PDB file of C-alpha atoms in Angstrom:
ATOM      1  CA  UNK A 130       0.000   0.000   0.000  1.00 62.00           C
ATOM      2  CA  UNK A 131       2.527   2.349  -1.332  1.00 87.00           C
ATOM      3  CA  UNK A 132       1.784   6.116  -0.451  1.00 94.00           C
ATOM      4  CA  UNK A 133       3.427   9.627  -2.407  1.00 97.00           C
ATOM      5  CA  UNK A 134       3.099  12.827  -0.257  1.00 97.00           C
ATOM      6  CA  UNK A 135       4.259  16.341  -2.047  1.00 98.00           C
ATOM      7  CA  UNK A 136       3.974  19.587  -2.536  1.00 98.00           C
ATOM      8  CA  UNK A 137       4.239  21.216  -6.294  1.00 98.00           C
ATOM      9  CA  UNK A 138       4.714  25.080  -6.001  1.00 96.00           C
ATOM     10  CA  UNK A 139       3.574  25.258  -2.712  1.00 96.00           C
ATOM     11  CA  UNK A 140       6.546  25.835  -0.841  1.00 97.00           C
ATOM     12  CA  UNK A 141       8.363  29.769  -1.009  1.00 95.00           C
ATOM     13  CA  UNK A 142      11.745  27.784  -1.159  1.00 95.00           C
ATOM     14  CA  UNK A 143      10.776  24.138  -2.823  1.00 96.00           C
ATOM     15  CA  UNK A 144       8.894  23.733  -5.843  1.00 96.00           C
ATOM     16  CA  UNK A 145       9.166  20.192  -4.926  1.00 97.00           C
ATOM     17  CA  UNK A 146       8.697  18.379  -1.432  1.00 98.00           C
ATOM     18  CA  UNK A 147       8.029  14.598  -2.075  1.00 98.00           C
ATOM     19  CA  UNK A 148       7.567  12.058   0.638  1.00 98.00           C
ATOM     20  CA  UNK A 149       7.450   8.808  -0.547  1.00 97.00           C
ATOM     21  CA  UNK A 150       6.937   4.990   0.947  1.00 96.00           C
ATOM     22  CA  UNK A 151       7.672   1.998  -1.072  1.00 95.00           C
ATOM     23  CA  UNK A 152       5.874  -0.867   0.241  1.00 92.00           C
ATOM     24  CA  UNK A 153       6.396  -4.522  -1.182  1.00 92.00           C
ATOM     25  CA  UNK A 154       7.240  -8.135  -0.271  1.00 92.00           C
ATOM     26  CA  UNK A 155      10.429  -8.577   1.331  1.00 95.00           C
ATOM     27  CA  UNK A 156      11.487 -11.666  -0.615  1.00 95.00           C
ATOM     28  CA  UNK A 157      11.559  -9.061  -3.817  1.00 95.00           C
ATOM     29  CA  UNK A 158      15.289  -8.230  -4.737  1.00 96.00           C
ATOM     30  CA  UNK A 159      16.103  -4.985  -4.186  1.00 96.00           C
ATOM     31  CA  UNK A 160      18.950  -2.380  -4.156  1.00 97.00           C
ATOM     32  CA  UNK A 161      19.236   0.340  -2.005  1.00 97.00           C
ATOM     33  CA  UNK A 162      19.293   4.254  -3.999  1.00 98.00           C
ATOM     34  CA  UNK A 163      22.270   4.895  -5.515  1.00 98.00           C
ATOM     35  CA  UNK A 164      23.913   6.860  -8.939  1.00 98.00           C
ATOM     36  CA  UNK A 165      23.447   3.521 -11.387  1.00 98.00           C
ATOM     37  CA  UNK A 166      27.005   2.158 -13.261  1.00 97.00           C
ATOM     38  CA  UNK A 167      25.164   1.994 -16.347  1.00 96.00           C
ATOM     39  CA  UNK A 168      23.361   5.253 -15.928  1.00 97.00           C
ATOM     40  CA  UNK A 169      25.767   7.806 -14.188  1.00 97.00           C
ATOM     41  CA  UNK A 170      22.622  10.400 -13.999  1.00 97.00           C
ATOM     42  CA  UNK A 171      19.920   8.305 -12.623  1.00 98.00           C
ATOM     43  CA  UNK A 172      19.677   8.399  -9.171  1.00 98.00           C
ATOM     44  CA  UNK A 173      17.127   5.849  -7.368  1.00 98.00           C
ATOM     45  CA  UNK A 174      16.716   2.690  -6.273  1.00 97.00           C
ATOM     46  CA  UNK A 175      16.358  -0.784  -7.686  1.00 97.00           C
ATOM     47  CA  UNK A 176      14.055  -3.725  -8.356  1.00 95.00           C
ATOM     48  CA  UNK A 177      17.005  -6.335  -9.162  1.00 96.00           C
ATOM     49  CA  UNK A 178      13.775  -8.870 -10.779  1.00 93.00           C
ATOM     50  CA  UNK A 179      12.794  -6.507 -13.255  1.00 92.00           C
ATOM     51  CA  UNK A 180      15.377  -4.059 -13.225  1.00 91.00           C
ATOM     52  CA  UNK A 181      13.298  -0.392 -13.493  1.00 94.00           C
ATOM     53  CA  UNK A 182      12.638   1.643 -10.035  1.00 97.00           C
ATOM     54  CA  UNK A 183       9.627   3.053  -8.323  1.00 96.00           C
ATOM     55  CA  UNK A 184      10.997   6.233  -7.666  1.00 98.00           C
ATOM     56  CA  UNK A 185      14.517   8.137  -9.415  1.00 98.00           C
ATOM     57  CA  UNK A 186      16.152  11.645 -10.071  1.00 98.00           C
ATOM     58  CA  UNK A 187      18.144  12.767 -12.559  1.00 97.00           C
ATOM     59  CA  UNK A 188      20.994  15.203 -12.517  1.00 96.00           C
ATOM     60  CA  UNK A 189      18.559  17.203 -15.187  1.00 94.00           C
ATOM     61  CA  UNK A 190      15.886  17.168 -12.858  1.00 95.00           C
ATOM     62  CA  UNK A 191      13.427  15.217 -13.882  1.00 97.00           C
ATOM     63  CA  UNK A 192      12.115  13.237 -11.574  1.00 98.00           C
ATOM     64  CA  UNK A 193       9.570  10.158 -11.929  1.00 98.00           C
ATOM     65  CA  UNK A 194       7.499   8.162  -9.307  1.00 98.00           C
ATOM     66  CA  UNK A 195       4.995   5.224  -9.516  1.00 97.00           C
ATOM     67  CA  UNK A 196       2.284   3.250  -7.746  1.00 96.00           C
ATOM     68  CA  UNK A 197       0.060   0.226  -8.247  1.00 91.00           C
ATOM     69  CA  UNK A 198      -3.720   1.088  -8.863  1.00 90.00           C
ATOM     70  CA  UNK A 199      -5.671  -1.876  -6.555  1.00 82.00           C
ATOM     71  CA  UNK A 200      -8.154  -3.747  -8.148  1.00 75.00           C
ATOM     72  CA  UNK A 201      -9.666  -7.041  -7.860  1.00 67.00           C
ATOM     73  CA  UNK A 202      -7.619 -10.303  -8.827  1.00 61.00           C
ATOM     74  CA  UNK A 203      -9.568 -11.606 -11.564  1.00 55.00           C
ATOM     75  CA  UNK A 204      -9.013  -7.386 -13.555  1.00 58.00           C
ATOM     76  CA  UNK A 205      -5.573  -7.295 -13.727  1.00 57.00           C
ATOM     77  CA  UNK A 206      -4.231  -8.460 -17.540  1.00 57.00           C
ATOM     78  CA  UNK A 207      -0.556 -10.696 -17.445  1.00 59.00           C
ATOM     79  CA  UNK A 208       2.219  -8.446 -16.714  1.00 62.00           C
ATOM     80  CA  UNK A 209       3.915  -8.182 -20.316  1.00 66.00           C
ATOM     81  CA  UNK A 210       6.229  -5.256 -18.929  1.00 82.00           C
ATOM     82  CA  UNK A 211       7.689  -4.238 -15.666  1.00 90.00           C
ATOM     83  CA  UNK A 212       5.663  -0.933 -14.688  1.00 93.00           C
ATOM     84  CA  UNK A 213       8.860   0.415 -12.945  1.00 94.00           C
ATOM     85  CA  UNK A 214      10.162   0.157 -16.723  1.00 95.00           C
ATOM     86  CA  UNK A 215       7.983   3.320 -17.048  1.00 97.00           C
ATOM     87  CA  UNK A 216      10.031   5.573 -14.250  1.00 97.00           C
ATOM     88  CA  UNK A 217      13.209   4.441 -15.734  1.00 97.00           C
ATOM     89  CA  UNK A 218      12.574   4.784 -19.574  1.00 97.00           C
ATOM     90  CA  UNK A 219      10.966   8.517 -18.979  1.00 98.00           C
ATOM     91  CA  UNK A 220      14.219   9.406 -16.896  1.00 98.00           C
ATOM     92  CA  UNK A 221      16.621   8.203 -19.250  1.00 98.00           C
ATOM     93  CA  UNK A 222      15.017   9.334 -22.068  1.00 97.00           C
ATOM     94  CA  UNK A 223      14.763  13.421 -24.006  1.00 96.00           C
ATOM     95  CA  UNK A 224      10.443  13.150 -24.008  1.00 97.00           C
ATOM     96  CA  UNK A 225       9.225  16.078 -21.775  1.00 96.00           C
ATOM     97  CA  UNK A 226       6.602  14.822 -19.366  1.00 97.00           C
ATOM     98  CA  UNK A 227       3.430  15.554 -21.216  1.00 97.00           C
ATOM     99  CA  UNK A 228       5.208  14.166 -24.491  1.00 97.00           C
ATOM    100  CA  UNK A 229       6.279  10.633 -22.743  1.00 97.00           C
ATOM    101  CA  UNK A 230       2.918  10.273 -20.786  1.00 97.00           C
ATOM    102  CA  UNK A 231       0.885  10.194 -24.378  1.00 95.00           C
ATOM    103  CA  UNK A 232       3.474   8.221 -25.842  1.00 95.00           C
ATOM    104  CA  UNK A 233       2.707   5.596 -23.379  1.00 95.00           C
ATOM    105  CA  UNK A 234      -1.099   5.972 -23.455  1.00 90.00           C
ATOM    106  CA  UNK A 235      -0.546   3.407 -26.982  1.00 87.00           C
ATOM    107  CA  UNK A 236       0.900   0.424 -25.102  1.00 89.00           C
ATOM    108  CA  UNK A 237      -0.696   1.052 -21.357  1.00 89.00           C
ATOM    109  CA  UNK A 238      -3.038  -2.304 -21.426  1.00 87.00           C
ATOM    110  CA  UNK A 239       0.158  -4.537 -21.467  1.00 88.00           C
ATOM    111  CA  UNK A 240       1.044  -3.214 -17.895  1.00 91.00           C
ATOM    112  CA  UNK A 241      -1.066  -4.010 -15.161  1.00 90.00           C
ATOM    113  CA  UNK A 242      -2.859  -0.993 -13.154  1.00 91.00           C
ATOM    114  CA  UNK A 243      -0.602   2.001 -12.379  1.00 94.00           C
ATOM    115  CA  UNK A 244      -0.343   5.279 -11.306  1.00 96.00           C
ATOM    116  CA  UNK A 245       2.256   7.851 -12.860  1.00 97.00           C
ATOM    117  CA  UNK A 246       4.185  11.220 -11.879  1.00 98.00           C
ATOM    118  CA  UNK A 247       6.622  12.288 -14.482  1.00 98.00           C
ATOM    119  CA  UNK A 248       8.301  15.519 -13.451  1.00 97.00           C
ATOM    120  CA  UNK A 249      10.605  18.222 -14.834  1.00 94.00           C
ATOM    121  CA  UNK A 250      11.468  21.606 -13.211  1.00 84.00           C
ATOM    122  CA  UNK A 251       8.985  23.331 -15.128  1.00 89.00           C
ATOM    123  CA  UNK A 252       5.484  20.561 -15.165  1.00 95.00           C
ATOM    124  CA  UNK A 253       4.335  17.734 -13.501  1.00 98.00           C
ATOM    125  CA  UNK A 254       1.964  15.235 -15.049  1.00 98.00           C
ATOM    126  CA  UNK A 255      -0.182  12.480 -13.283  1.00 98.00           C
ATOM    127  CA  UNK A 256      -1.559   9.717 -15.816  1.00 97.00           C
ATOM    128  CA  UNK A 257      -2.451   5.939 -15.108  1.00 96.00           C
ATOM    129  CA  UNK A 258      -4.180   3.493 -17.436  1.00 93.00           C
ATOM    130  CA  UNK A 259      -6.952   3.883 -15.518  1.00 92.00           C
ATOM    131  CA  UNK A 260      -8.278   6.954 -16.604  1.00 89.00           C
ATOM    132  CA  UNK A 261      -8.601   8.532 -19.899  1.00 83.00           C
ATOM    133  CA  UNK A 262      -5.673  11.064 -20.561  1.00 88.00           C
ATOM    134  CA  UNK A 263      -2.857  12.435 -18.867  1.00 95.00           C
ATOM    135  CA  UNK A 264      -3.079  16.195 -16.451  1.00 95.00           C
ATOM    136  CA  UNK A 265      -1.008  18.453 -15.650  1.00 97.00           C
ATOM    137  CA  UNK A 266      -0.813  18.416 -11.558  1.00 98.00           C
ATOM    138  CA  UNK A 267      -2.384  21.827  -9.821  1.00 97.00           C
ATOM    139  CA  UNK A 268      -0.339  23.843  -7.393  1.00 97.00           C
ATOM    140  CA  UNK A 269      -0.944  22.146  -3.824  1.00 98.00           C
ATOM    141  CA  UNK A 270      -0.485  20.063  -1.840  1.00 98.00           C
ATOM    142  CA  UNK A 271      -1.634  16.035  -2.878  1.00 98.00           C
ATOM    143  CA  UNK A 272      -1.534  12.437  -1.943  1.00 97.00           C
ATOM    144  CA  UNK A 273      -1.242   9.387  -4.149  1.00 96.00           C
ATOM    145  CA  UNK A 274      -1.524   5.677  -2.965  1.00 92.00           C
ATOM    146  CA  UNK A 275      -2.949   3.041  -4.536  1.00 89.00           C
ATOM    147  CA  UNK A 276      -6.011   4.592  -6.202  1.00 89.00           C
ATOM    148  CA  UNK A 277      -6.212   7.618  -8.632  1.00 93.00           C
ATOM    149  CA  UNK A 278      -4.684  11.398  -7.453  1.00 96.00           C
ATOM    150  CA  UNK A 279      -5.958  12.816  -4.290  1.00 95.00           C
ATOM    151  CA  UNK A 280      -8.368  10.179  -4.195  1.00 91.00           C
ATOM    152  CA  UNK A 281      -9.975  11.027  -0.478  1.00 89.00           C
ATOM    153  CA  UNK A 282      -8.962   7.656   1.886  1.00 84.00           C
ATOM    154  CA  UNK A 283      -7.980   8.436   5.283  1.00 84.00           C
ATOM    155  CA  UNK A 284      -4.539   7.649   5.206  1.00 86.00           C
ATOM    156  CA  UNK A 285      -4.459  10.382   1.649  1.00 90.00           C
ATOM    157  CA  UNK A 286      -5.826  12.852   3.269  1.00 91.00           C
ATOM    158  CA  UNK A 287      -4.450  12.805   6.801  1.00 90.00           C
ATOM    159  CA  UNK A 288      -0.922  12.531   5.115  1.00 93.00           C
ATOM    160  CA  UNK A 289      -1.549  15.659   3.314  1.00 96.00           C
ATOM    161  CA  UNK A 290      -2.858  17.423   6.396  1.00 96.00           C
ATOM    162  CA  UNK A 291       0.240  16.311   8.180  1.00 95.00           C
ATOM    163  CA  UNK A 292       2.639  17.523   5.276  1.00 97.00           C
ATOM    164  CA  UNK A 293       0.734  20.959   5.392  1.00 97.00           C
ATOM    165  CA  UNK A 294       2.069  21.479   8.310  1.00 97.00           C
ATOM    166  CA  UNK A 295       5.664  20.719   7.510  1.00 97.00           C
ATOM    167  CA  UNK A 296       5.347  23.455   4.918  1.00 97.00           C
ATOM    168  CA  UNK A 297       5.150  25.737   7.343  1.00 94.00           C
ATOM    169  CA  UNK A 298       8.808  25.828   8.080  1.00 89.00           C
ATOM    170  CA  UNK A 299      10.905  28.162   5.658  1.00 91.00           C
ATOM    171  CA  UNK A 300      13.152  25.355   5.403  1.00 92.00           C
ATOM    172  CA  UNK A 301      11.887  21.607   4.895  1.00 96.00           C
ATOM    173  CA  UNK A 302      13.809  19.051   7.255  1.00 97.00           C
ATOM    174  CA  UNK A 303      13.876  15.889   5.725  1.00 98.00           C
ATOM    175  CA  UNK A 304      14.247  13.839   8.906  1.00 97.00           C
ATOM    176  CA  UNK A 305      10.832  15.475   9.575  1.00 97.00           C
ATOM    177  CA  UNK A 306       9.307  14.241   6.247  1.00 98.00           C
ATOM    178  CA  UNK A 307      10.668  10.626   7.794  1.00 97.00           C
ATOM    179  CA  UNK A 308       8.871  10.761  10.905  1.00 96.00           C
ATOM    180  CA  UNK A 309       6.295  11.361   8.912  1.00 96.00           C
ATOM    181  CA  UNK A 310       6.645   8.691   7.074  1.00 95.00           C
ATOM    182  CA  UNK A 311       7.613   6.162   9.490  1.00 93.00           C
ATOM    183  CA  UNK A 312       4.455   6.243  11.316  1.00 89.00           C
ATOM    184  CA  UNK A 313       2.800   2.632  11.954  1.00 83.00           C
ATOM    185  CA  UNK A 314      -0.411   3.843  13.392  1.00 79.00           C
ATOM    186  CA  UNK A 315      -3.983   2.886  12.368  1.00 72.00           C
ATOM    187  CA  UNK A 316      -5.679   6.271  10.991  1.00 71.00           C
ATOM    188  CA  UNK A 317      -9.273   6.339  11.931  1.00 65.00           C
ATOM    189  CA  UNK A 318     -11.855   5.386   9.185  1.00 62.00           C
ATOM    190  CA  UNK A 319      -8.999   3.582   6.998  1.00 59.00           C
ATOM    191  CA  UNK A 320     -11.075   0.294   5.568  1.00 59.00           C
ATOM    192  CA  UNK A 321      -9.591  -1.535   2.569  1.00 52.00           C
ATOM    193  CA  UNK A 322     -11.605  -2.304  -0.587  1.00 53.00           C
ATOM    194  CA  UNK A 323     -13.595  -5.392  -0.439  1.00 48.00           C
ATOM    195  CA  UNK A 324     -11.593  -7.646  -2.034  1.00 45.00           C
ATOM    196  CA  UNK A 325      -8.335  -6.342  -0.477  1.00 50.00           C
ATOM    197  CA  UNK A 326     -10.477  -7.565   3.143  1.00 44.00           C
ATOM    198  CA  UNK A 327      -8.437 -10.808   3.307  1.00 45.00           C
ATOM    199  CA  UNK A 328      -5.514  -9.140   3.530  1.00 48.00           C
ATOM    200  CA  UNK A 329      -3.538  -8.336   6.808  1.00 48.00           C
ATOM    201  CA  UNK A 330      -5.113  -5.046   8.105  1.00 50.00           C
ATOM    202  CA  UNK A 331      -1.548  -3.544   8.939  1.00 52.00           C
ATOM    203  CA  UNK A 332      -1.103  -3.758   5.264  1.00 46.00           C
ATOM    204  CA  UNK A 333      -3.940  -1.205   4.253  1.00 49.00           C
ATOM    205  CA  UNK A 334      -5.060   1.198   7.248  1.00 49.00           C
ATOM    206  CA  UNK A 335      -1.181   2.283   8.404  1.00 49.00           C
ATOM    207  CA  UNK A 336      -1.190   6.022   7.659  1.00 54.00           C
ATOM    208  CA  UNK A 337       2.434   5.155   6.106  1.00 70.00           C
ATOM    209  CA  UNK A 338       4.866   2.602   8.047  1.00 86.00           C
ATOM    210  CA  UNK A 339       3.945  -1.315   7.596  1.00 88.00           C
ATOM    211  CA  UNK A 340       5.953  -3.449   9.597  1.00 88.00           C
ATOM    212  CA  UNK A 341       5.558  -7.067   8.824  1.00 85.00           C
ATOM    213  CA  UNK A 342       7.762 -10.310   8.156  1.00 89.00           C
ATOM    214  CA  UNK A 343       6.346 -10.547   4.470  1.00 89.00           C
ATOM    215  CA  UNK A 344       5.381  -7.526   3.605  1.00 89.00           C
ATOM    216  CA  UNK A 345       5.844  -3.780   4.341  1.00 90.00           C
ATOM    217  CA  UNK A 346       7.594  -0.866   3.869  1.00 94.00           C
ATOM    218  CA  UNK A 347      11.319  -1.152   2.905  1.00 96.00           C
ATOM    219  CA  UNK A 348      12.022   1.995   1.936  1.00 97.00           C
ATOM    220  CA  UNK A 349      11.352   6.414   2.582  1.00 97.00           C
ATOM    221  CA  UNK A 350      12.632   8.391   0.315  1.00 98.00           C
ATOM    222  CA  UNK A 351      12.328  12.186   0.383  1.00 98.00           C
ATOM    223  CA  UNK A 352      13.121  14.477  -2.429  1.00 98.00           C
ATOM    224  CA  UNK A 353      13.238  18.147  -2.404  1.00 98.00           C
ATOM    225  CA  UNK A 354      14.073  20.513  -5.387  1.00 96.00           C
ATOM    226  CA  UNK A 355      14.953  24.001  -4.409  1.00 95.00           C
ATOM    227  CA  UNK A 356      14.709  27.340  -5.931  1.00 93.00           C
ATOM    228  CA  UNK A 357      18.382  27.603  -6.078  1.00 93.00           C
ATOM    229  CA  UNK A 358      18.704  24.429  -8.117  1.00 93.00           C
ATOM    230  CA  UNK A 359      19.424  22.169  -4.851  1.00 96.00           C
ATOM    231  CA  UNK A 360      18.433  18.481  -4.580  1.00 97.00           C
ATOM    232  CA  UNK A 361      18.001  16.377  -1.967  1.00 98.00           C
ATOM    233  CA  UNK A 362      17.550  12.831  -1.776  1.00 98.00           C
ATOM    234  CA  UNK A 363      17.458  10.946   1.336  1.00 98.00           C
ATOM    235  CA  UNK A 364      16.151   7.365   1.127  1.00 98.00           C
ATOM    236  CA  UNK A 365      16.167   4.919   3.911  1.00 98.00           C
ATOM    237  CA  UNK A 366      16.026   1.338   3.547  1.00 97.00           C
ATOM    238  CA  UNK A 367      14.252  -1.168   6.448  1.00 97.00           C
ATOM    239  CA  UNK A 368      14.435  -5.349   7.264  1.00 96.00           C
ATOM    240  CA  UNK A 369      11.226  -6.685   8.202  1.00 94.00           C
ATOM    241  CA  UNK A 370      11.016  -5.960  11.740  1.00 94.00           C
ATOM    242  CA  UNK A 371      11.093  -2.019  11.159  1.00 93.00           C
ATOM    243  CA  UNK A 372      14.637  -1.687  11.338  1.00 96.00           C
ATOM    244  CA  UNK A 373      16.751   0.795   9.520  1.00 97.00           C
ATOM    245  CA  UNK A 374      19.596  -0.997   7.533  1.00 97.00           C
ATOM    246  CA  UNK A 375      20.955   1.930   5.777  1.00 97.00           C
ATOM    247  CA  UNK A 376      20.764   5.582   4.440  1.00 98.00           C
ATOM    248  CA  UNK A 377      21.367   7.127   0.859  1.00 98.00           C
ATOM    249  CA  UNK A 378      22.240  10.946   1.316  1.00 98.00           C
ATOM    250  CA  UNK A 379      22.775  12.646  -1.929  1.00 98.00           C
ATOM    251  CA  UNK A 380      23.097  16.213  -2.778  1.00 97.00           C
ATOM    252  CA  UNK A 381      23.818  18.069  -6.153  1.00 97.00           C
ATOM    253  CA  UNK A 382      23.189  21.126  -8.249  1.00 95.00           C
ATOM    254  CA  UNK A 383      20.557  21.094 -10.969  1.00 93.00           C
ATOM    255  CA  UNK A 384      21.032  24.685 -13.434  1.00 81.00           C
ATOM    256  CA  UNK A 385      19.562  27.253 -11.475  1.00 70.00           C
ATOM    257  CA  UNK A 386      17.605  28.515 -14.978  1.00 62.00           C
ATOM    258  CA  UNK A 387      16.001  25.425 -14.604  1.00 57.00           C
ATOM    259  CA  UNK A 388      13.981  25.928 -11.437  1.00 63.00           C
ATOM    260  CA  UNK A 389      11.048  28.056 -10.552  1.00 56.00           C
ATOM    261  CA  UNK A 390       7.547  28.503 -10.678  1.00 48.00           C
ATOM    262  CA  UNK A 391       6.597  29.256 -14.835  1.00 47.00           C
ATOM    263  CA  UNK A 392       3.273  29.072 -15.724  1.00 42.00           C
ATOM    264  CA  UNK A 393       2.602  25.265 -16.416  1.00 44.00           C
ATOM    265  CA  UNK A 394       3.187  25.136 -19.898  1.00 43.00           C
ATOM    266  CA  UNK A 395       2.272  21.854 -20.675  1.00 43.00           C
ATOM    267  CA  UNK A 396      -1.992  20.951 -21.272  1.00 43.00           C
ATOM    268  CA  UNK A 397      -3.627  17.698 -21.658  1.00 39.00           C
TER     269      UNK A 397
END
């Protein structure tokens, strides 16, 4: 039950504030964020199976995040492609965001149900294959987990009200954004879908943090993008019981041209 937290030109100082938790079996192969050998500018983790990521920066800025969209058993088609192949091929690749996310739209049956942000300094786009057409993402503040944009569950919107108040800082501490994250309590009202009921409820009413020996949360990641062309990536990785096994620091310098708050330019 992954969940995205952030803030698009919200923030006087960060036209980006992400919070992010991946949540997946442990048994899946994984490595922990890093600059990859074979692609000195990507900056992310992981998944050793298929070999995309959930979640990666560039040294550009763009910047790329995904989600499954839950739905019954019986709807989802055979996985023909790995839908963390779409994070890595829009990172690596010249398409802006609006460009890549309708170049997609053609083949988005042979992945199984997803959710989409594809970010540059200037627009951010939200698409899935479960919805008609790819939009440009408001200023605000929003919450994606495993159900379309700002979709209103419990755990969406009490993240968002928690974030809010992060924001109110001039300057965003990312160990903050990790307590946030890390937090394994029930929020009021959180139910799972019906067919999602036989599954352990620590897996679907956590407001973020799932602790379990099969499944849960193995990594945070924050990401902020500053107005002075700043990025930060912090991403920490956890075992099963909870633990933290390691922390990914990076800093660097995107072109300071690059940043701001234009006009979206971009339109579905």
């Amino acid at each position: 039950m992954c969940l995205i937290l952030f803030a698009w030109r919200t923030h006087p100082r960060y036209p980006l504030v992400l919070a992010a938790n991946r949540d997946e079996f442990h048994a899946r192969p994984t490595a922990a964020a890093a600059f990859w050998d074979d692609a000195p500018q990507l900056l992310g983790g992981r998944d050793l199976e298929a070999g995309g990521t959930w979640l990666g920066v560039t040294r550009k800025g763009k910047f790329a995040a995904i989600t499954n969209y839950r739905e019954p058993p019986e709807s989802a088609p055979p996985q023909d492609h790995s839908r963390g192949q779409l994070v890595t091929d829009y990172l690596l690749g010249n398409a802006s965001p609006l460009d890549y996310a309708r170049q997609i739209q053609a083949n988005a049956s042979a992945y199984r149900a997803y959710n989409l942000l594809l970010g540059d300094a200037e627009n951010l786009i939200y698409t899935s294959n479960r919805r008609e057409s790819a939009t440009p993402v408001a200023a605000g503040i929003h919450g994606l987990s495993n159900h379309l944009l700002d979709t209103p569950w419990p755990k969406v919107c009490a993240g968002k009200e928690r974030l809010a108040g992060l924001l109110r800082e001039d300057r965003v501490d990312p160990e903050a954004l990790l307590r946030l994250l890390g937090d394994p309590q029930p929020v009021p009202g959180s139910e799972p879908p019906v067919f999602d009921r036989a599954l352990a409820p620590e897996w679907t009413t956590r407001l973020s943090f799932i602790r379990s020996p099969v499944y849960g949360t193995r990594s945070s990641t924050v990401l902020l993008i500053g107005r002075d062309g700043e990025v930060v990536f912090v991403e920490r990785q956890f075992d099963p019981q909870g633990r933290a096994v390691g922390t990914c620091d990076q800093r660097f310098e995107i072109p300071v041209a690059n940043v701001g708050y234009p006009r979206q330019s971009e339109h579905s």
